[in-house]
PDB file of C-alpha atoms and ligand atoms in Angstrom:
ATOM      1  CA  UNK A   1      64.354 -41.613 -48.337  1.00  0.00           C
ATOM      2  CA  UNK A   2      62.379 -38.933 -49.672  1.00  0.00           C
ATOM      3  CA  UNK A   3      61.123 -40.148 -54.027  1.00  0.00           C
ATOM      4  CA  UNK A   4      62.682 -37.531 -56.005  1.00  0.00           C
ATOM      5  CA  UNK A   5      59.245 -36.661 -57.441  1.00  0.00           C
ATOM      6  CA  UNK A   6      58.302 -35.463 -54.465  1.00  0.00           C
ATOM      7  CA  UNK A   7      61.700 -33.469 -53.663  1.00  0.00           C
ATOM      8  CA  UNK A   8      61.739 -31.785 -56.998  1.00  0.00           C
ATOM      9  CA  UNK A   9      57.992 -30.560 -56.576  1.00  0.00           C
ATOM     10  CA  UNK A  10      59.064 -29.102 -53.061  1.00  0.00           C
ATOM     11  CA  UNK A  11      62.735 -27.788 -54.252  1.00  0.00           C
ATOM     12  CA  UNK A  12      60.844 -25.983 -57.693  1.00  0.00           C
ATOM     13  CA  UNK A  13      58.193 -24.440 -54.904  1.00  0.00           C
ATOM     14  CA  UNK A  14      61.034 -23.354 -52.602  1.00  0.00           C
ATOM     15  CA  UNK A  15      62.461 -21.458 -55.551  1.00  0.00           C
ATOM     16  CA  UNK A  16      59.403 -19.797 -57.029  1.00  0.00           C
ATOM     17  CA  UNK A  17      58.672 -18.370 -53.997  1.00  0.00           C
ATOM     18  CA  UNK A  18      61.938 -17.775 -52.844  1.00  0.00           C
ATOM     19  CA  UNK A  19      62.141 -19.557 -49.653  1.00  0.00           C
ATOM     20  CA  UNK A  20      65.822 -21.004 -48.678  1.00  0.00           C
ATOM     21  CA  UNK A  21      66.390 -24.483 -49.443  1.00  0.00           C
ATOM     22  CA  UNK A  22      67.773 -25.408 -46.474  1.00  0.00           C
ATOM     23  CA  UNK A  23      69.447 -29.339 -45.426  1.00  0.00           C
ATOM     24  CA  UNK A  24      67.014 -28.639 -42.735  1.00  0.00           C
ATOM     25  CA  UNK A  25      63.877 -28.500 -44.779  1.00  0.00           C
ATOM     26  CA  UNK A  26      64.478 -31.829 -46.202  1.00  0.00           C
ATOM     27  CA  UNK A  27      64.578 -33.433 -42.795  1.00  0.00           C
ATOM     28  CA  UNK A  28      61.092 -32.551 -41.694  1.00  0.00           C
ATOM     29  CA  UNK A  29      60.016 -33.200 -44.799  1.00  0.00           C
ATOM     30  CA  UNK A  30      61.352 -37.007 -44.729  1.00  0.00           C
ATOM     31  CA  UNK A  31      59.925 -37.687 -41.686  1.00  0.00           C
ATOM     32  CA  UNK A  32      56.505 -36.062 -42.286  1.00  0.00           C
ATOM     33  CA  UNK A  33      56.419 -38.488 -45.064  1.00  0.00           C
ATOM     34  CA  UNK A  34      57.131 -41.012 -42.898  1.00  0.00           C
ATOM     35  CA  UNK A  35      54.121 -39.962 -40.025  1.00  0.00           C
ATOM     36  CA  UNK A  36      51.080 -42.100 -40.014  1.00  0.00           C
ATOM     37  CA  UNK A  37      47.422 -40.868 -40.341  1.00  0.00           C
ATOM     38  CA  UNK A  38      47.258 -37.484 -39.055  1.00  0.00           C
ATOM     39  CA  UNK A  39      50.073 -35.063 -36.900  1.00  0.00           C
ATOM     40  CA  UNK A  40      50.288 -32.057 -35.471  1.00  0.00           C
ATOM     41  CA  UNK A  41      53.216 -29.693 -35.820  1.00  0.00           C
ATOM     42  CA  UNK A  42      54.550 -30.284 -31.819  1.00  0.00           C
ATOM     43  CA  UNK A  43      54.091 -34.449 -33.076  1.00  0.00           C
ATOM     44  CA  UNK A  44      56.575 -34.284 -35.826  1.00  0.00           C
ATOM     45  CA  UNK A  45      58.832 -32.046 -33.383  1.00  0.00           C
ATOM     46  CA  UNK A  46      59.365 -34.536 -30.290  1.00  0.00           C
ATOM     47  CA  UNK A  47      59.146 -37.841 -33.293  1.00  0.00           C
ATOM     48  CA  UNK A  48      62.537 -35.943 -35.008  1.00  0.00           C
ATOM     49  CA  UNK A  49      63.628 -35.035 -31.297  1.00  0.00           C
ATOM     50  CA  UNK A  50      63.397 -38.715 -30.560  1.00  0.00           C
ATOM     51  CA  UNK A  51      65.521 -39.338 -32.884  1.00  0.00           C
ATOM     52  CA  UNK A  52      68.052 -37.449 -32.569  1.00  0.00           C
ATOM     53  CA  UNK A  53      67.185 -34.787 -35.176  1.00  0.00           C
ATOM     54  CA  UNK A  54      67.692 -31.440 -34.244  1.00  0.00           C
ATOM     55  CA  UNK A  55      65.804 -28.768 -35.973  1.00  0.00           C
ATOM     56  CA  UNK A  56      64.139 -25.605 -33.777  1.00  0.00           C
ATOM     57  CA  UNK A  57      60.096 -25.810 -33.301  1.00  0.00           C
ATOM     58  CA  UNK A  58      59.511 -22.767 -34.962  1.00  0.00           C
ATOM     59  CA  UNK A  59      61.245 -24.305 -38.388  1.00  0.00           C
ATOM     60  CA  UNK A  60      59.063 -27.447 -38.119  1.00  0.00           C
ATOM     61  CA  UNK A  61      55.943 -25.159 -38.046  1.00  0.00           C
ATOM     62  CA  UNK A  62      57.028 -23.078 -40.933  1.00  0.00           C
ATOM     63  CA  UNK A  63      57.960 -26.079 -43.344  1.00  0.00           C
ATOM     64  CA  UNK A  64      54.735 -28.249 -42.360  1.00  0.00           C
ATOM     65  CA  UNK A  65      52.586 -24.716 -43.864  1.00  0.00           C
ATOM     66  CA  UNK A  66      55.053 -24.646 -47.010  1.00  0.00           C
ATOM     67  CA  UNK A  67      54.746 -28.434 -47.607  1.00  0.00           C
ATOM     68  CA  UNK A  68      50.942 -27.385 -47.117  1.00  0.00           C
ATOM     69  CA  UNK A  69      50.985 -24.793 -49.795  1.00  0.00           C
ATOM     70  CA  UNK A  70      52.727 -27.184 -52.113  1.00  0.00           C
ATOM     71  CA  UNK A  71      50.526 -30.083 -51.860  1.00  0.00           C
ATOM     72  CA  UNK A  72      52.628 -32.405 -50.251  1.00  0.00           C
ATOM     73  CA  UNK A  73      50.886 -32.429 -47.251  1.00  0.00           C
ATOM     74  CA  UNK A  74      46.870 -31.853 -46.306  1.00  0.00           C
ATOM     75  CA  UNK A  75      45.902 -29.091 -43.301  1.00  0.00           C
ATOM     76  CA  UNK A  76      43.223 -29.550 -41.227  1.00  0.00           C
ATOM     77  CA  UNK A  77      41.371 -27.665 -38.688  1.00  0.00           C
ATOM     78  CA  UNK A  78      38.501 -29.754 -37.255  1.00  0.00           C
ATOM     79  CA  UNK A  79      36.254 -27.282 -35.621  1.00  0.00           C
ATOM     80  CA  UNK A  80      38.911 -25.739 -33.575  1.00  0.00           C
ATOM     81  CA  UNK A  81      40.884 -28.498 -33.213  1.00  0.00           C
ATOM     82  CA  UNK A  82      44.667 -28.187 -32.724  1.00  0.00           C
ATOM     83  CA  UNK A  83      45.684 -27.962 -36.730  1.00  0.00           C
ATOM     84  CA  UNK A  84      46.869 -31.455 -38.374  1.00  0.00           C
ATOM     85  CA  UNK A  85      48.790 -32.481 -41.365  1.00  0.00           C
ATOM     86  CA  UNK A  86      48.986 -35.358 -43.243  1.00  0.00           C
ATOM     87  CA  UNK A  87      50.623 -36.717 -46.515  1.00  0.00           C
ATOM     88  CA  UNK A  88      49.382 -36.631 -49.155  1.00  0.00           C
ATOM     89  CA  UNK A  89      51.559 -39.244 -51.234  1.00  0.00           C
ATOM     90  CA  UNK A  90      50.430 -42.351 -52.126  1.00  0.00           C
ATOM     91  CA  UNK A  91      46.729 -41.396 -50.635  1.00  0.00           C
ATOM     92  CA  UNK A  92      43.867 -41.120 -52.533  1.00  0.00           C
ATOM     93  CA  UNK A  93      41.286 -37.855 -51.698  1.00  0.00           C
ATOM     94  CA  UNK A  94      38.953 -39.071 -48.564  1.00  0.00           C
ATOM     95  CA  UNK A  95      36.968 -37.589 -46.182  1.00  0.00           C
ATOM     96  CA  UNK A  96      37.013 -37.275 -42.445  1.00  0.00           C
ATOM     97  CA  UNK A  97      34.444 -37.813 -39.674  1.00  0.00           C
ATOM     98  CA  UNK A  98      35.321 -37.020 -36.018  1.00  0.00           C
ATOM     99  CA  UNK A  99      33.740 -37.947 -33.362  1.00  0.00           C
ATOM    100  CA  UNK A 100      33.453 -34.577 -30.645  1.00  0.00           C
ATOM    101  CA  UNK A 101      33.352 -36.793 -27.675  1.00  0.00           C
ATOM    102  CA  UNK A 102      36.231 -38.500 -28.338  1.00  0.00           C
ATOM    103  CA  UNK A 103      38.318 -36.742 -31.161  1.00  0.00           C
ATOM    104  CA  UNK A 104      38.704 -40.175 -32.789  1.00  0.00           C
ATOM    105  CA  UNK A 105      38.832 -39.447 -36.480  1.00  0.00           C
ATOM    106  CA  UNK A 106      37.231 -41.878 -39.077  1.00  0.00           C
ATOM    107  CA  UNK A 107      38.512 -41.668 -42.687  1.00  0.00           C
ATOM    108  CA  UNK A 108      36.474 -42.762 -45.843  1.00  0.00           C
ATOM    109  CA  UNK A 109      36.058 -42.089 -49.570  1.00  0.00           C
ATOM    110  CA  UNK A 110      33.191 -41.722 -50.973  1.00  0.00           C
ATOM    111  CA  UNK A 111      33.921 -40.331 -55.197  1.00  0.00           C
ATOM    112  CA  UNK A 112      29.762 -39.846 -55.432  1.00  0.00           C
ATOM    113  CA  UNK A 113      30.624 -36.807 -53.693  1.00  0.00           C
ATOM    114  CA  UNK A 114      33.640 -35.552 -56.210  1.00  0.00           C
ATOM    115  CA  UNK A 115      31.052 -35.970 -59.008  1.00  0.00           C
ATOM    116  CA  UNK A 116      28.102 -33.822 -56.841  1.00  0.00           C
ATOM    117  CA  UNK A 117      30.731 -31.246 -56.034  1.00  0.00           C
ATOM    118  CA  UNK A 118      32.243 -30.975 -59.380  1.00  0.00           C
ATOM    119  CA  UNK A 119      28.721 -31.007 -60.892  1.00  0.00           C
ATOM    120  CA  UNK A 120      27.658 -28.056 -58.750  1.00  0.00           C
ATOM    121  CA  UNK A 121      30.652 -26.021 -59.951  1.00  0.00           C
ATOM    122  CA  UNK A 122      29.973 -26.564 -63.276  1.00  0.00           C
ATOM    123  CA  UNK A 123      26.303 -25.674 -62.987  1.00  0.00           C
ATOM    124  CA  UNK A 124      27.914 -22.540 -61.429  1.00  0.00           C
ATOM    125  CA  UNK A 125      30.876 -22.026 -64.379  1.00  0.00           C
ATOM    126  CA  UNK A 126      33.500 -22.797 -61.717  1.00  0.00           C
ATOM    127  CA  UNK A 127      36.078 -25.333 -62.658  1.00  0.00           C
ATOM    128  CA  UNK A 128      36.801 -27.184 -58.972  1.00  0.00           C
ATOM    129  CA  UNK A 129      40.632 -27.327 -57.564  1.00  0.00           C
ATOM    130  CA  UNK A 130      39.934 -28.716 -54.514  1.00  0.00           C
ATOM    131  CA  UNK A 131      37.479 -30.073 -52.037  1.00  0.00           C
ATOM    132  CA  UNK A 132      36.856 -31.418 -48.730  1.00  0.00           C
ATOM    133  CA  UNK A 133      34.148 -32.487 -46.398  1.00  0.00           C
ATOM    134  CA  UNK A 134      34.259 -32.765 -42.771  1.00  0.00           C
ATOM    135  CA  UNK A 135      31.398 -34.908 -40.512  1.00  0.00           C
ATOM    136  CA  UNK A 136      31.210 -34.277 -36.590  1.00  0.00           C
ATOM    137  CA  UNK A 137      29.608 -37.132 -34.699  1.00  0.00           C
ATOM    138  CA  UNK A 138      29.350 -38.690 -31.363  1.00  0.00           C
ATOM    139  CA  UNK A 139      29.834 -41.933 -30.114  1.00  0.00           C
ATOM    140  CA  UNK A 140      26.587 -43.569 -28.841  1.00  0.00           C
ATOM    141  CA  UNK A 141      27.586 -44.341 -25.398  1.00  0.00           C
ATOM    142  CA  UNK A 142      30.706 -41.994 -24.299  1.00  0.00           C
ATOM    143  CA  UNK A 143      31.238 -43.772 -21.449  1.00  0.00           C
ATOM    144  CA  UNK A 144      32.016 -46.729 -23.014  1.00  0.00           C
ATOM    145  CA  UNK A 145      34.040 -45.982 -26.124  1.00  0.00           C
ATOM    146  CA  UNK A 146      37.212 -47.580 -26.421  1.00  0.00           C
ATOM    147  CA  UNK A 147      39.061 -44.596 -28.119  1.00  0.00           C
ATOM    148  CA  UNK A 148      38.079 -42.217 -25.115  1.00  0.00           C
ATOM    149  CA  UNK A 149      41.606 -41.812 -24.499  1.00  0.00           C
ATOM    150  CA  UNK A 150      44.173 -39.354 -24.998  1.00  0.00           C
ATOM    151  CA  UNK A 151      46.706 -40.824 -27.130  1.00  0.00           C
ATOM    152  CA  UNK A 152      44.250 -40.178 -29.797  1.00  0.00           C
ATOM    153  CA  UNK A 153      45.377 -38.783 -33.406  1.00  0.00           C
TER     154      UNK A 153
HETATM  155 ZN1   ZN B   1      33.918 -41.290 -29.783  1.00  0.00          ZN
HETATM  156 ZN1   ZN B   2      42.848 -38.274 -43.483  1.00  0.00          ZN
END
């Protein structure tokens, strides 16, 4: 079940840009709601595949960016990374750190850094809409870290 909120925000974007509202649409976006932590595109495919929902790769992709544009859903690109989504319902604004060695990512929040940011705009008469802050790390002994696996997300 998608909240209504959330389907009237992406229905009155659909419209304004004049995108087809499509049965389709409303599929990927229930189940993106429903993925945990962070997805990629192909992810959300094969989950919907799984169950028994058919809707071509290519749509999948396209919705994810519109949900994107919307605000429904966050994009991310760490350094190269295959691009991720996640929701953005119910979640309040964090930060990411990922470790290179073994692409686990590490969420936090941290509002000290809203204020700085916000502060910094202001200095510079710029009113901030949005922010983000990415840290890249390594584990301290590769070898040994439990998430060095590939079922990672
Ligand atoms: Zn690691
Ligand atoms: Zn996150």
């Amino acid at each position: 079940m998608i909240p209504e909120e959330i389907k009237n925000t992406f229905i009155t974007y659909l419209k304004q840009n004049a995108h087809r509202i499509t049965n389709e649409r409303f599929l990927i976006l229930d189940a993106a709601l429903d993925m945990k932590f962070h997805f990629d595109a192909d992810e959300l495919y094969l989950q919907m595949k799984n169950n028994y929902i058919n809707v071509s790769r290519a749509t999948v992709y396209k919705t994810l960016e519109l949900m994107n544009e919307c605000n429904i859903l966050t994009k991310h690109n760490f350094k190269g990374d295959r691009t991720r989504y996640e929701t953005k319902i119910g979640r309040n604004h964090h930060y990411h750190i990922m470790c290179i060695t073994c692409k686990k990512i590490i969420e936090f929040e941290y509002p000290e850094i809203e204020k700085i940011n916000k502060k910094v705009c202001k200095a510079n008469n710029l009113t901030m809409v949005d922010h983000t802050m990415q840290v890249f790390a390594k584990c301290e002994n590769p070898g040994k870290c439990k998430h060095n696996a590939n079922n990672y997300n």
